[in-house]
Short mmCIF file of C-alpha atoms in Angstrom, two decimals:
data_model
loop_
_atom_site.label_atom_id
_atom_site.label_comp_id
_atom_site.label_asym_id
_atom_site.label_seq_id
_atom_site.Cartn_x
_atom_site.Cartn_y
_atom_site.Cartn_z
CA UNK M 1 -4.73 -175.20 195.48
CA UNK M 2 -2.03 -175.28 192.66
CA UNK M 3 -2.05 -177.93 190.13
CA UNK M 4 -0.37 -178.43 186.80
CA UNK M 5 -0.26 -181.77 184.95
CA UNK M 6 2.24 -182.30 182.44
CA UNK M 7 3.37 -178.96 181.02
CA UNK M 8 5.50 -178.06 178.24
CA UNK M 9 6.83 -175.18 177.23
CA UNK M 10 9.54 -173.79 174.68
CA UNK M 11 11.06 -171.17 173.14
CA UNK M 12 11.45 -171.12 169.92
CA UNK M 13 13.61 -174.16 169.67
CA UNK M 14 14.96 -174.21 173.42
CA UNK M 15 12.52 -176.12 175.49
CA UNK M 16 12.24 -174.94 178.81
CA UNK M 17 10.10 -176.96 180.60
CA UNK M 18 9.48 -180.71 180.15
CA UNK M 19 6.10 -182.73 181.50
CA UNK M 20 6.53 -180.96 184.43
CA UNK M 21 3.70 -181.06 187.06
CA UNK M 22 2.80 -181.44 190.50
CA UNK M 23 0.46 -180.06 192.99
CA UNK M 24 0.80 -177.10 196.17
CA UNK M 25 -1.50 -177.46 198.77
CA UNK M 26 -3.78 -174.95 200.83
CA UNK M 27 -1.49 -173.07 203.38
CA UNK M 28 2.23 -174.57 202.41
CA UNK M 29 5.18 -172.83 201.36
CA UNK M 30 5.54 -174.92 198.34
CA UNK M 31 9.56 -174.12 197.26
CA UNK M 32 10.68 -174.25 193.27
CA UNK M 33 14.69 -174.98 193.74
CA UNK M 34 17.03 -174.71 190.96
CA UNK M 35 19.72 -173.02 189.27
CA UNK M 36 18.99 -169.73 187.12
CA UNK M 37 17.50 -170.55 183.76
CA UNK M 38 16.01 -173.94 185.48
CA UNK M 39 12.53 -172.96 184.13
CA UNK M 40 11.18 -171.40 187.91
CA UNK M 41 10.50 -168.21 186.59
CA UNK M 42 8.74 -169.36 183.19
CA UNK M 43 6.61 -171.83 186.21
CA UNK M 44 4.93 -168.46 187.58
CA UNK M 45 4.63 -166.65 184.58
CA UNK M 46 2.29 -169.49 183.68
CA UNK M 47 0.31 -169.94 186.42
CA UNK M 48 -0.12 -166.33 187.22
CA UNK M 49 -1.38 -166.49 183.30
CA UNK M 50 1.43 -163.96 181.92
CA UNK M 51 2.61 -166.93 179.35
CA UNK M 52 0.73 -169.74 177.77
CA UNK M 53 2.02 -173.12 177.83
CA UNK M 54 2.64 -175.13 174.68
CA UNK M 55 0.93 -178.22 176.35
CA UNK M 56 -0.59 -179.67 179.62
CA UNK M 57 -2.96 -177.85 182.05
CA UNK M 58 -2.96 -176.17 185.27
CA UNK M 59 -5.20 -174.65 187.69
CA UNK M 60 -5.22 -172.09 190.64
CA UNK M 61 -8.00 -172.60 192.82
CA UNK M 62 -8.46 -168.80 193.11
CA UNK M 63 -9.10 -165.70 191.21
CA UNK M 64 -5.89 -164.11 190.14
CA UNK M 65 -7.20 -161.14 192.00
CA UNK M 66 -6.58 -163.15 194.97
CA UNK M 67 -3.05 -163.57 194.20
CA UNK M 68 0.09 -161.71 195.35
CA UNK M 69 2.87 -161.54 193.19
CA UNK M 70 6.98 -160.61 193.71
CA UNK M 71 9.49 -160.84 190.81
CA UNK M 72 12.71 -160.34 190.75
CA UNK M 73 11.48 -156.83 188.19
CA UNK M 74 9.85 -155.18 190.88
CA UNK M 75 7.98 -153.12 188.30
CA UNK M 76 7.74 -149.83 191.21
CA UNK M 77 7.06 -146.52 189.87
CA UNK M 78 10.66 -144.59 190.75
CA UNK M 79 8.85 -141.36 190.70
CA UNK M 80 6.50 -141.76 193.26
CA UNK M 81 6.84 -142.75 197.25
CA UNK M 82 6.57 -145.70 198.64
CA UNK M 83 3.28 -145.11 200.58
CA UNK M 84 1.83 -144.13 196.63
CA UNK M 85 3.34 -147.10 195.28
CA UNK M 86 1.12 -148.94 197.44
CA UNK M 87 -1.77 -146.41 197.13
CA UNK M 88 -2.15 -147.01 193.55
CA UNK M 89 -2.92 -150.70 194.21
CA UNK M 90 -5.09 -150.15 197.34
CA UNK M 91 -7.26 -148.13 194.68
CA UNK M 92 -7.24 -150.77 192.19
CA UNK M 93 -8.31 -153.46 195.02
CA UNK M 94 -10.90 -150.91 196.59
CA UNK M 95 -9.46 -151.07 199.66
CA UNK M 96 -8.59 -148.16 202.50
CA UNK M 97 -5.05 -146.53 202.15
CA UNK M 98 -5.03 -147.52 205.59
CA UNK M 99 -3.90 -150.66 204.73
CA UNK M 100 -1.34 -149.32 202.51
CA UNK M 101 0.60 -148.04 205.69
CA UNK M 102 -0.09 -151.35 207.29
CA UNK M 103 1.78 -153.36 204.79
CA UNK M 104 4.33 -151.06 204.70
CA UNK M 105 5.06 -151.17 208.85
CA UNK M 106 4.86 -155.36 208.18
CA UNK M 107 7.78 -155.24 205.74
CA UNK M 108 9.30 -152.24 208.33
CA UNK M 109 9.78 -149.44 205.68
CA UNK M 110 7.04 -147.44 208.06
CA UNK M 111 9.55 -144.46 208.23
CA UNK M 112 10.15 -144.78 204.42
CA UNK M 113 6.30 -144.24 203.28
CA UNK M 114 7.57 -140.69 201.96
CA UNK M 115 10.62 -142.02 200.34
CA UNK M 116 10.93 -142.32 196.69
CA UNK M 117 11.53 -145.08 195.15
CA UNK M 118 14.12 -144.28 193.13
CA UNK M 119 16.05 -143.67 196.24
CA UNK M 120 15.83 -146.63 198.03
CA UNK M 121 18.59 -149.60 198.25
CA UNK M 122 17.60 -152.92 196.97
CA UNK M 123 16.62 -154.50 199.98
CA UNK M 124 14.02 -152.03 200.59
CA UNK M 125 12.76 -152.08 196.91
CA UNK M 126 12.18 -155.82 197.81
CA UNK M 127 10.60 -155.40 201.04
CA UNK M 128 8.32 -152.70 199.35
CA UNK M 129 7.73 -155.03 196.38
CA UNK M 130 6.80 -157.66 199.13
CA UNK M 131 4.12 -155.10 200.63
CA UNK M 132 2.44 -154.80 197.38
CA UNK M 133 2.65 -158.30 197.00
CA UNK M 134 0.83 -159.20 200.83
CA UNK M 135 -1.23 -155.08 200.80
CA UNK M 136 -4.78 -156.85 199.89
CA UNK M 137 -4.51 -160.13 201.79
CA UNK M 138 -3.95 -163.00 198.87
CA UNK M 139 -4.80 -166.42 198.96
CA UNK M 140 -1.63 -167.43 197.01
CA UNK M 141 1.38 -165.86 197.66
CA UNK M 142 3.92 -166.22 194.84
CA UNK M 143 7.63 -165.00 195.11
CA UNK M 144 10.19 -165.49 192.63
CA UNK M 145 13.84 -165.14 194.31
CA UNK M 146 12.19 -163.08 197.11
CA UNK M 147 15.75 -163.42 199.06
CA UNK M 148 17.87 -162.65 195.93
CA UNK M 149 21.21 -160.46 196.17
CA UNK M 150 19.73 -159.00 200.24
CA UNK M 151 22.18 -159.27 203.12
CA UNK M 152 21.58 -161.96 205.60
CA UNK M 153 19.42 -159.61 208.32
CA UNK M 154 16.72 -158.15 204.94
CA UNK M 155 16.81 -161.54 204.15
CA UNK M 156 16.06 -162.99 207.89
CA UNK M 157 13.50 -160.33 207.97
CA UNK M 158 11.93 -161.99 204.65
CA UNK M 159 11.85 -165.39 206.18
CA UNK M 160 10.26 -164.03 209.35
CA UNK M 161 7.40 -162.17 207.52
CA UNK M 162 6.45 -165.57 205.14
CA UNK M 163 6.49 -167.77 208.02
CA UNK M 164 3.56 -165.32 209.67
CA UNK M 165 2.03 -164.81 206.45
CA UNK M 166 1.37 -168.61 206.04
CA UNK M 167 0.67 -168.52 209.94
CA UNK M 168 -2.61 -166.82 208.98
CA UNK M 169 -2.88 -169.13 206.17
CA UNK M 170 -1.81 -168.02 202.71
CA UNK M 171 -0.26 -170.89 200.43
CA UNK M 172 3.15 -169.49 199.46
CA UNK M 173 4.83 -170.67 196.25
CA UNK M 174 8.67 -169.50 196.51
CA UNK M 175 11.74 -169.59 193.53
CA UNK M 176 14.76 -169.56 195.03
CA UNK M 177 18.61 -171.24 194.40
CA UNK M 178 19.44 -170.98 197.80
CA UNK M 179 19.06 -174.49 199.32
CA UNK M 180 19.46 -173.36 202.81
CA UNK M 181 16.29 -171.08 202.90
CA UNK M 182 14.23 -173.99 201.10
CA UNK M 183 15.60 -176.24 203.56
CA UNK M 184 13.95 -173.57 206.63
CA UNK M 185 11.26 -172.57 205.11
CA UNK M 186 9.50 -174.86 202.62
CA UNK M 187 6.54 -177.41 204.04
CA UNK M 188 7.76 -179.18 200.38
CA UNK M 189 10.36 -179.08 197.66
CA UNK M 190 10.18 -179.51 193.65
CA UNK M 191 14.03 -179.77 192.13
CA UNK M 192 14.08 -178.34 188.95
CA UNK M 193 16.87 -178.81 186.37
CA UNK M 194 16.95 -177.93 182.59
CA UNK M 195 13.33 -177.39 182.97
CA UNK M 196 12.79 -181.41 184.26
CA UNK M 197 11.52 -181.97 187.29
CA UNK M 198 14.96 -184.42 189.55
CA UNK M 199 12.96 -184.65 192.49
CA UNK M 200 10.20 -183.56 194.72
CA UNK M 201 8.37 -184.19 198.12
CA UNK M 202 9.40 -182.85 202.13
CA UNK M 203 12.97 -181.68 202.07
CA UNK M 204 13.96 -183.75 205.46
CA UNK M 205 12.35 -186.67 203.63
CA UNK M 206 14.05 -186.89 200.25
CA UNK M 207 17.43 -185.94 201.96
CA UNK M 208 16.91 -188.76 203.96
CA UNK M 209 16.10 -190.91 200.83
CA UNK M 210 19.38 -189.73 199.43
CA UNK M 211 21.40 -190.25 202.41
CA UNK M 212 21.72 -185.89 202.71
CA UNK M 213 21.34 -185.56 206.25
CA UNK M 214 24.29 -184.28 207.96
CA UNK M 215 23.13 -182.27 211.02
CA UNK M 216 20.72 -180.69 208.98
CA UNK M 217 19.06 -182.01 205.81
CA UNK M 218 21.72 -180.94 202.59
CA UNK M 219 19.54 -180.58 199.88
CA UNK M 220 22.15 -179.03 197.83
CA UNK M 221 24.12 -182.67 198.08
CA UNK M 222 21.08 -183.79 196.71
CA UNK M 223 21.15 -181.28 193.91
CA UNK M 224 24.15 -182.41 193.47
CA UNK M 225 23.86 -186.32 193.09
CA UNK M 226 20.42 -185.87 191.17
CA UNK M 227 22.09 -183.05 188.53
CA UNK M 228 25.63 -183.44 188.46
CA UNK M 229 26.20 -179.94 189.17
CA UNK M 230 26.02 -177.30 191.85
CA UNK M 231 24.02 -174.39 192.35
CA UNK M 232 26.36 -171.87 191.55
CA UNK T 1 -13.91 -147.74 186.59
CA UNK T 2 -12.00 -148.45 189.58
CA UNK T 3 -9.32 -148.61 187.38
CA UNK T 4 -9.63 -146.15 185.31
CA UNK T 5 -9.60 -143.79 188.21
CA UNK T 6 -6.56 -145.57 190.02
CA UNK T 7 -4.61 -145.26 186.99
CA UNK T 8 -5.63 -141.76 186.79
CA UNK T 9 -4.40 -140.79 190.11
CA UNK T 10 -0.90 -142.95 189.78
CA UNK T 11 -0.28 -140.71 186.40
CA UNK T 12 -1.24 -137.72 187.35
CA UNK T 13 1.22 -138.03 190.89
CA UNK T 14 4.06 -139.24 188.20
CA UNK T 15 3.46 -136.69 185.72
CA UNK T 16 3.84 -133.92 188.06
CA UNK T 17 7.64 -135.66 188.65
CA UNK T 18 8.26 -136.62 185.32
CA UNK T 19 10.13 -133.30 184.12
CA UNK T 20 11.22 -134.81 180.50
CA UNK T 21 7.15 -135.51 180.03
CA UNK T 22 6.05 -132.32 181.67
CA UNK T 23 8.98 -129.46 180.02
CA UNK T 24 6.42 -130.82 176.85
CA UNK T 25 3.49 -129.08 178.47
CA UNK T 26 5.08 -125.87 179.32
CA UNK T 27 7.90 -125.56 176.83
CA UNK T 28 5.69 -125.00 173.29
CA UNK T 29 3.21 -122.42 175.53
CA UNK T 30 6.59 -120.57 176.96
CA UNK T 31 7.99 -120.24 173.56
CA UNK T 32 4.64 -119.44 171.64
CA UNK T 33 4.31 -116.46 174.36
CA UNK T 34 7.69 -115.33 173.83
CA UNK T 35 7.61 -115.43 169.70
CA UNK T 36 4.34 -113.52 169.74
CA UNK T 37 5.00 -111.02 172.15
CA UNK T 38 8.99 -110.02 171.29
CA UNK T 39 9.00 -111.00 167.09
CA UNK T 40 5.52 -111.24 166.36
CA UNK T 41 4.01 -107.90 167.93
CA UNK T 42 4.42 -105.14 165.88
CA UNK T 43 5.80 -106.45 163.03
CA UNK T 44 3.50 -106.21 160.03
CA UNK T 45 4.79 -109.03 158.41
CA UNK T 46 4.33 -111.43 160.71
CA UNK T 47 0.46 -112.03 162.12
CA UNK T 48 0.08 -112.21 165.71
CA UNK T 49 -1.62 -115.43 165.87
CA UNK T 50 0.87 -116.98 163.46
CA UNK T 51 3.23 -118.57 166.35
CA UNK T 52 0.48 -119.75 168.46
CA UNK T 53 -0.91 -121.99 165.36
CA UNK T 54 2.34 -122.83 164.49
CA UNK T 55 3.59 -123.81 168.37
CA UNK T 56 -0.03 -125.31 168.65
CA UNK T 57 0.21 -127.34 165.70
CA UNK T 58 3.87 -129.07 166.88
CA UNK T 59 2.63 -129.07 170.35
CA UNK T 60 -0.03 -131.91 169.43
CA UNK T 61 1.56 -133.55 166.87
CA UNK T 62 4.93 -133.96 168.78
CA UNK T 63 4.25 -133.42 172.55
CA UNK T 64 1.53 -135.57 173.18
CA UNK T 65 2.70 -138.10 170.80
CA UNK T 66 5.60 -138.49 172.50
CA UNK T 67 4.22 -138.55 175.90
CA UNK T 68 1.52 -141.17 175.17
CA UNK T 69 3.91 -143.80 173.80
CA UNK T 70 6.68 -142.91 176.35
CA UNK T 71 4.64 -143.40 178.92
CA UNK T 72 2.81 -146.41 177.62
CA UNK T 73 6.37 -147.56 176.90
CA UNK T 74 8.09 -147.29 180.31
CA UNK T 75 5.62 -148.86 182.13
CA UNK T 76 6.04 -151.88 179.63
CA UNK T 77 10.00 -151.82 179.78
CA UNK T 78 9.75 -151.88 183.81
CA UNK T 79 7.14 -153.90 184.20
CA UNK T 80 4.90 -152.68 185.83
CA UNK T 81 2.45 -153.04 183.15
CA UNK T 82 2.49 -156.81 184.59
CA UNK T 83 1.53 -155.95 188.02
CA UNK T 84 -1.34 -153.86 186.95
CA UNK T 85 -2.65 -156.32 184.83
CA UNK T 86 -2.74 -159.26 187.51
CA UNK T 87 -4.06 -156.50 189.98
CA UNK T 88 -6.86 -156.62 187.55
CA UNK T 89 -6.65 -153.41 185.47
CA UNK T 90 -8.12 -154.12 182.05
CA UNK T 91 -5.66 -152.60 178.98
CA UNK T 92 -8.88 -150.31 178.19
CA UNK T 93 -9.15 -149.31 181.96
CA UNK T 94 -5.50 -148.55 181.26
CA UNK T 95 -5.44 -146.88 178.06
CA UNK T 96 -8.50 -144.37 179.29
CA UNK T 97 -6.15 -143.58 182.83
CA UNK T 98 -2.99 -142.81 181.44
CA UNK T 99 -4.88 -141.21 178.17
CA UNK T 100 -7.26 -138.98 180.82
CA UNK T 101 -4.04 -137.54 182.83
CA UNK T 102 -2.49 -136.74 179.11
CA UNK T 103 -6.18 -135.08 177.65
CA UNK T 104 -5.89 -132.93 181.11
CA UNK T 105 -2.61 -131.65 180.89
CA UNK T 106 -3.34 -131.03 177.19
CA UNK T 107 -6.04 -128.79 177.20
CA UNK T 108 -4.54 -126.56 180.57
CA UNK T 109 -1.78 -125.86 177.78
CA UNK T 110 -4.56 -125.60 174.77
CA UNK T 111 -5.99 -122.70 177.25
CA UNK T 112 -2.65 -121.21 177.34
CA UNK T 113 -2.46 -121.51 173.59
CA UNK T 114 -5.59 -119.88 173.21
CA UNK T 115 -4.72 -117.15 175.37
CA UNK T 116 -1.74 -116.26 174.13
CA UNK T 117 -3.18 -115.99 170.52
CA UNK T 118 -5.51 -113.65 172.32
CA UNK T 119 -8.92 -114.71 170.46
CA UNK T 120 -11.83 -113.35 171.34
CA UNK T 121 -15.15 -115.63 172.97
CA UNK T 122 -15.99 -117.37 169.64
CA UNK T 123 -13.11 -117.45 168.32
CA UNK T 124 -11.82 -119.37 171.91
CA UNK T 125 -14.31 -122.21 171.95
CA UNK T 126 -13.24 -122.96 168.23
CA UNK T 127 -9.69 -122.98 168.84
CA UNK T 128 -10.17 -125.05 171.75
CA UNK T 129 -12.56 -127.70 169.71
CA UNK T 130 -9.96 -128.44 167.49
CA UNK T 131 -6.70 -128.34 169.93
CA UNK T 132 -8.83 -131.01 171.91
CA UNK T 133 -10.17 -132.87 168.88
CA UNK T 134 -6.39 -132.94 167.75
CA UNK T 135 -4.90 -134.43 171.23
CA UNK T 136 -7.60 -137.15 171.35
CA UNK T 137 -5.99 -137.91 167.55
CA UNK T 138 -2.13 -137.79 168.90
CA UNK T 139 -2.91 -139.95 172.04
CA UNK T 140 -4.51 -142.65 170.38
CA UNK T 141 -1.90 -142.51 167.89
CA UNK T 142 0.60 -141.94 170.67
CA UNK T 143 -0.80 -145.30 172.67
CA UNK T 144 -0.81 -147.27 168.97
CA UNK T 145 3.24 -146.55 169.43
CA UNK T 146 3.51 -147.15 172.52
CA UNK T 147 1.77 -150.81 171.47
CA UNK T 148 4.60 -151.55 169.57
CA UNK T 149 7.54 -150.27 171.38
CA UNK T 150 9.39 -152.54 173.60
CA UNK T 151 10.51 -149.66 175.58
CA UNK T 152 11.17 -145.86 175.69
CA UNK T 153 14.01 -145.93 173.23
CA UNK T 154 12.18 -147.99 170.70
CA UNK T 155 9.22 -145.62 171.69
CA UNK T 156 11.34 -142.09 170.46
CA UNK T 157 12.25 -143.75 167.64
CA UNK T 158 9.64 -145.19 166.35
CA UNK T 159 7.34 -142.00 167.30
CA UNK T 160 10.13 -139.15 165.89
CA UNK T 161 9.51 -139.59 162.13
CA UNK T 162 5.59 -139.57 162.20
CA UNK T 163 6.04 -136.84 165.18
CA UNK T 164 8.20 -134.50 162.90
CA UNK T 165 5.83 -134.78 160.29
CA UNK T 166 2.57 -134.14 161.90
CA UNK T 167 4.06 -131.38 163.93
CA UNK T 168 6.08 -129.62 161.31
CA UNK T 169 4.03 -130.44 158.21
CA UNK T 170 1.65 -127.98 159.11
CA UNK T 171 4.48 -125.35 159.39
CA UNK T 172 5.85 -126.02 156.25
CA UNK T 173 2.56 -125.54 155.05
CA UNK T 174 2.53 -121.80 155.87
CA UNK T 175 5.47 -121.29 153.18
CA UNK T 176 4.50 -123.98 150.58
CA UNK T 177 1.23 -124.61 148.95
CA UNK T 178 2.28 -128.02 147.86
CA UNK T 179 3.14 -128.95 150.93
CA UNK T 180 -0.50 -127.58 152.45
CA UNK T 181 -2.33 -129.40 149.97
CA UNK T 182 -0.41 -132.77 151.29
CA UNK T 183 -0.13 -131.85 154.68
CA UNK T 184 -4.65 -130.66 154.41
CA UNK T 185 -5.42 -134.28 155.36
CA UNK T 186 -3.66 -134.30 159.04
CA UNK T 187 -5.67 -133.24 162.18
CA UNK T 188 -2.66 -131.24 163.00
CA UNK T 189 -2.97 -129.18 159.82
CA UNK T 190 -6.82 -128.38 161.11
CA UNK T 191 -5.69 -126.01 164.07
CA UNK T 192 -3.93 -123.93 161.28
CA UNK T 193 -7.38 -124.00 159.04
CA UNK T 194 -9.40 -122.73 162.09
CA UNK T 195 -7.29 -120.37 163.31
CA UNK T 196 -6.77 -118.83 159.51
CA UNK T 197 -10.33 -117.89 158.75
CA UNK T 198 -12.31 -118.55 161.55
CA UNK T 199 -15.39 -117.11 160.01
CA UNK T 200 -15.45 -119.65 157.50
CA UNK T 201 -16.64 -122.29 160.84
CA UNK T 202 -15.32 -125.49 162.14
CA UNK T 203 -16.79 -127.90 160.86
CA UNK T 204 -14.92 -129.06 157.80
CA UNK T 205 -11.87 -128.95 160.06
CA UNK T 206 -13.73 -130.95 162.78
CA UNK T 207 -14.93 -133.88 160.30
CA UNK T 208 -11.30 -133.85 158.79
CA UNK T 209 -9.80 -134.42 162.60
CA UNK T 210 -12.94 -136.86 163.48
CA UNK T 211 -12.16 -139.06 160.52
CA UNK T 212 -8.20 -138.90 161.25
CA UNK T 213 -9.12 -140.44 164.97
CA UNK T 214 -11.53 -143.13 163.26
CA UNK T 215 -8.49 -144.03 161.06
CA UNK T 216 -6.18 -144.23 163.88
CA UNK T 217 -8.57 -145.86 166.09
CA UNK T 218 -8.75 -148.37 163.42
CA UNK T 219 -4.90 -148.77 163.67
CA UNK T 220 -4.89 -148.60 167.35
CA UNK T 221 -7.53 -151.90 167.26
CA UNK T 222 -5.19 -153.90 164.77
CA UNK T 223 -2.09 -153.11 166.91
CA UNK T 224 -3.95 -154.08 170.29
CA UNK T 225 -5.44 -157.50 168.68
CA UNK T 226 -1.75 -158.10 167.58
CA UNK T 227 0.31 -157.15 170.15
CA UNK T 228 -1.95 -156.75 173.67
CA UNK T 229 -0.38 -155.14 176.62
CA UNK T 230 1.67 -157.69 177.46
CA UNK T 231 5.52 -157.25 178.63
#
């Protein structure tokens, strides 16, 4: 579903990722873990075809049309409501605004639709950004920090809405630094560190390999032994 | 065309919010209407058409400069350029959405121009020829900007200089005959030659505007190829 083989980038001279690849497949929540700057972000900007790598190949087995796409810039227009938000995309997809309201009961701003964006607190600019993200259906889901900087309910809320969208079976590709929420959600784990990849494969499996298991898997001990450092 | 037309809609919805983008399209109309009806009429010095061309002439060379590249520029700075892009919205889809909303708006305040300088049938559809001619020119220049700038500061500043002279040159020009025989080669200069002698026709004016937009089509090419859309 999601491959890349070997990719490099850098900037300037600051290389950011290093022979990294691996492989997401049909309907898992495939989970990028690392600390900020750990080359996640630069990961999606590459597959989603927003930067070019300096070397290696990858592939999305769909169009990028039939992606859905969250980062961390939201990119909303302030001005307008969240029900136009949505609108503006539901045009651009040539689908019914019907859906738009849809999406926006799913992510439970359905009282918000004539709300403007500007006014709205961060966790519903994410939730919003989220409805965008699912309004036409994607194949490929890919968030980037989708939990970031929401209190624990918004963020429960989150968790509860990928879980049904892969349910229905769309492949999600989550960021996050939160080892917890990798540790629930993801069906498998890449650990990313100064753009290397330190490990990979089913979190309850390479906890186990690394003796992490306490009464849940501990992937952030992992982090730890793998990295020398924590996550924050 | 799918989006062309979504972009359309999303700008036109924004615009109507936007008051620092819209005050452009109402202010240089409000203040042309005042100037010719409380200093202009009745005063034999002054010609009654003369604040019209002049409020005309800064109106597109600074206004829809400045709201093309703004524009153009926000979207970049916020990202949501990005989002559009991965939707599927081609940079020429766009360019011709958020250029469309900007062409509108331009000639409801061209009509106002042209009403206000109270010209008679002909004289109208001339005026109007050239006020439209001239915006195409500005937002193509305007979107060239907006290329460039990283975001809307970068945007006013990079737009201000050329804006001050394209808009003001030709105003300068009504005191200075150097100056009008510098200022002769800028579409904004054009709405001043029209409205001047309008018997002598449009079409030297026209071609002069026509080959400003092929130069700055030109320019708007080079800065695409170099710099895309991208955030």
């Amino acid at each position: 579903m999601i491959k890349m083989n070997n990719i490099v980038k850098s900037f300037g001279a600051q290389t950011v990722l290093s022979n990294v690849s691996f492989e997401a497949k049909q309907g898992e929540i495939f989970g990028l873990l690392g600390r900020s700057g750990a080359g996640k972000t630069t990961i999606i900007n590459i597959l989603t075809n927003q930067l070019s790598p300096d070397n290696g190949s990858h592939r999305i087995s769909v169009s990028l049309h039939e992606t859905g796409l969250m980062l961390d810039e939201d990119g909303l227009y302030d001005r307008l409501n969240c029900l136009d938000n949505l609108n503006v995309f539901a045009d651009i997809y040539g689908i019914s605004h019907k859906k738009s309201s849809e999406a926006l009961e799913r992510v439970g701003l359905g009282s918000s639709a004539k709300k403007a964006v500007g006014q709205l607190s961060k966790g519903m600019r994410q939730r919003l950004a989220l409805a965008r993200a699912i309004l036409h259906n994607p194949k490929v889901l890919f968030l980037d920090e989708p939990t970031s900087g929401l209190d624990p309910s918004t963020a429960q809320g989150i968790h509860q809405l990928i879980q049904g969208l892969q349910k229905r079976g769309t492949t999600i590709f989550l960021t996050t630094h939160n080892m917890d929420e990798a540790v629930k959600l993801c069906d498998h784990v890449l650990l990313l560190h100064k753009g290397r990849i330190v490990e990979q494969g089913v979190p309850a499996e390479i906890c186990q390999r690394h003796g992490a298991i306490k009464t849940v898997p501990d992937l952030e001990a992992v982090f730890i032994k793998m990295t020398g450092e924590g996550l924050s | 065309m799918r989006g062309v037309k979504a972009i359309f809609i999303k700008q036109a919805k924004d615009m109507t919010k936007n008051f620092s983008v819209l005050i452009m399209f109402v202010l240089f109309p409000v203040v042309a209407f005042g100037m010719t009806h409380f200093v202009a009429r009745g005063n034999d010095d002054i010609s009654d058409t003369m604040f019209t061309t002049m409020m005309a002439s800064i109106f597109v060379g600074m206004a829809l400069i400045q709201s093309a590249c703004t524009v153009i520029a926000e979207d970049r700075e916020k990202k949501s350029l990005r989002f559009l892009v991965i939707a599927g919205v081609k940079p020429l889809a766009y360019l011709l959405g958020i250029g469309g909303v900007i062409l509108t708006a331009s000639v409801i305040s061209s009509f106002a121009f042209g009403y206000i300088g109270g010209f008679g049938q002909g004289e109208f559809v001339a005026f109007m020829a050239v006020m439209i001619s001239g915006a195409v020119a500005s937002i193509i220049l305007g979107a060239t900007i907006g290329i460039y700038a990283k975001n809307q500061q970068a945007a006013t500043g990079l737009s201000m200089p050329v804006a001050v002279v394209l808009g003001f040159g030709p105003m300068v020009a009504q005191f200075n005959e150097r100056v009008e025989s510098v200022v002769g080669i800028f579409y904004t200069q054009q709405i001043n030659v029209v409205v001047n002698d309008f018997s002598a026709g449009i079409a030297y004016p026209l071609s002069v505007i026509w080959i400003n937009i092929a130069v700055l089509t030109v320019l708007f090419v080079i800065a695409y190829a170099r710099k895309g859309l991208r955030d």
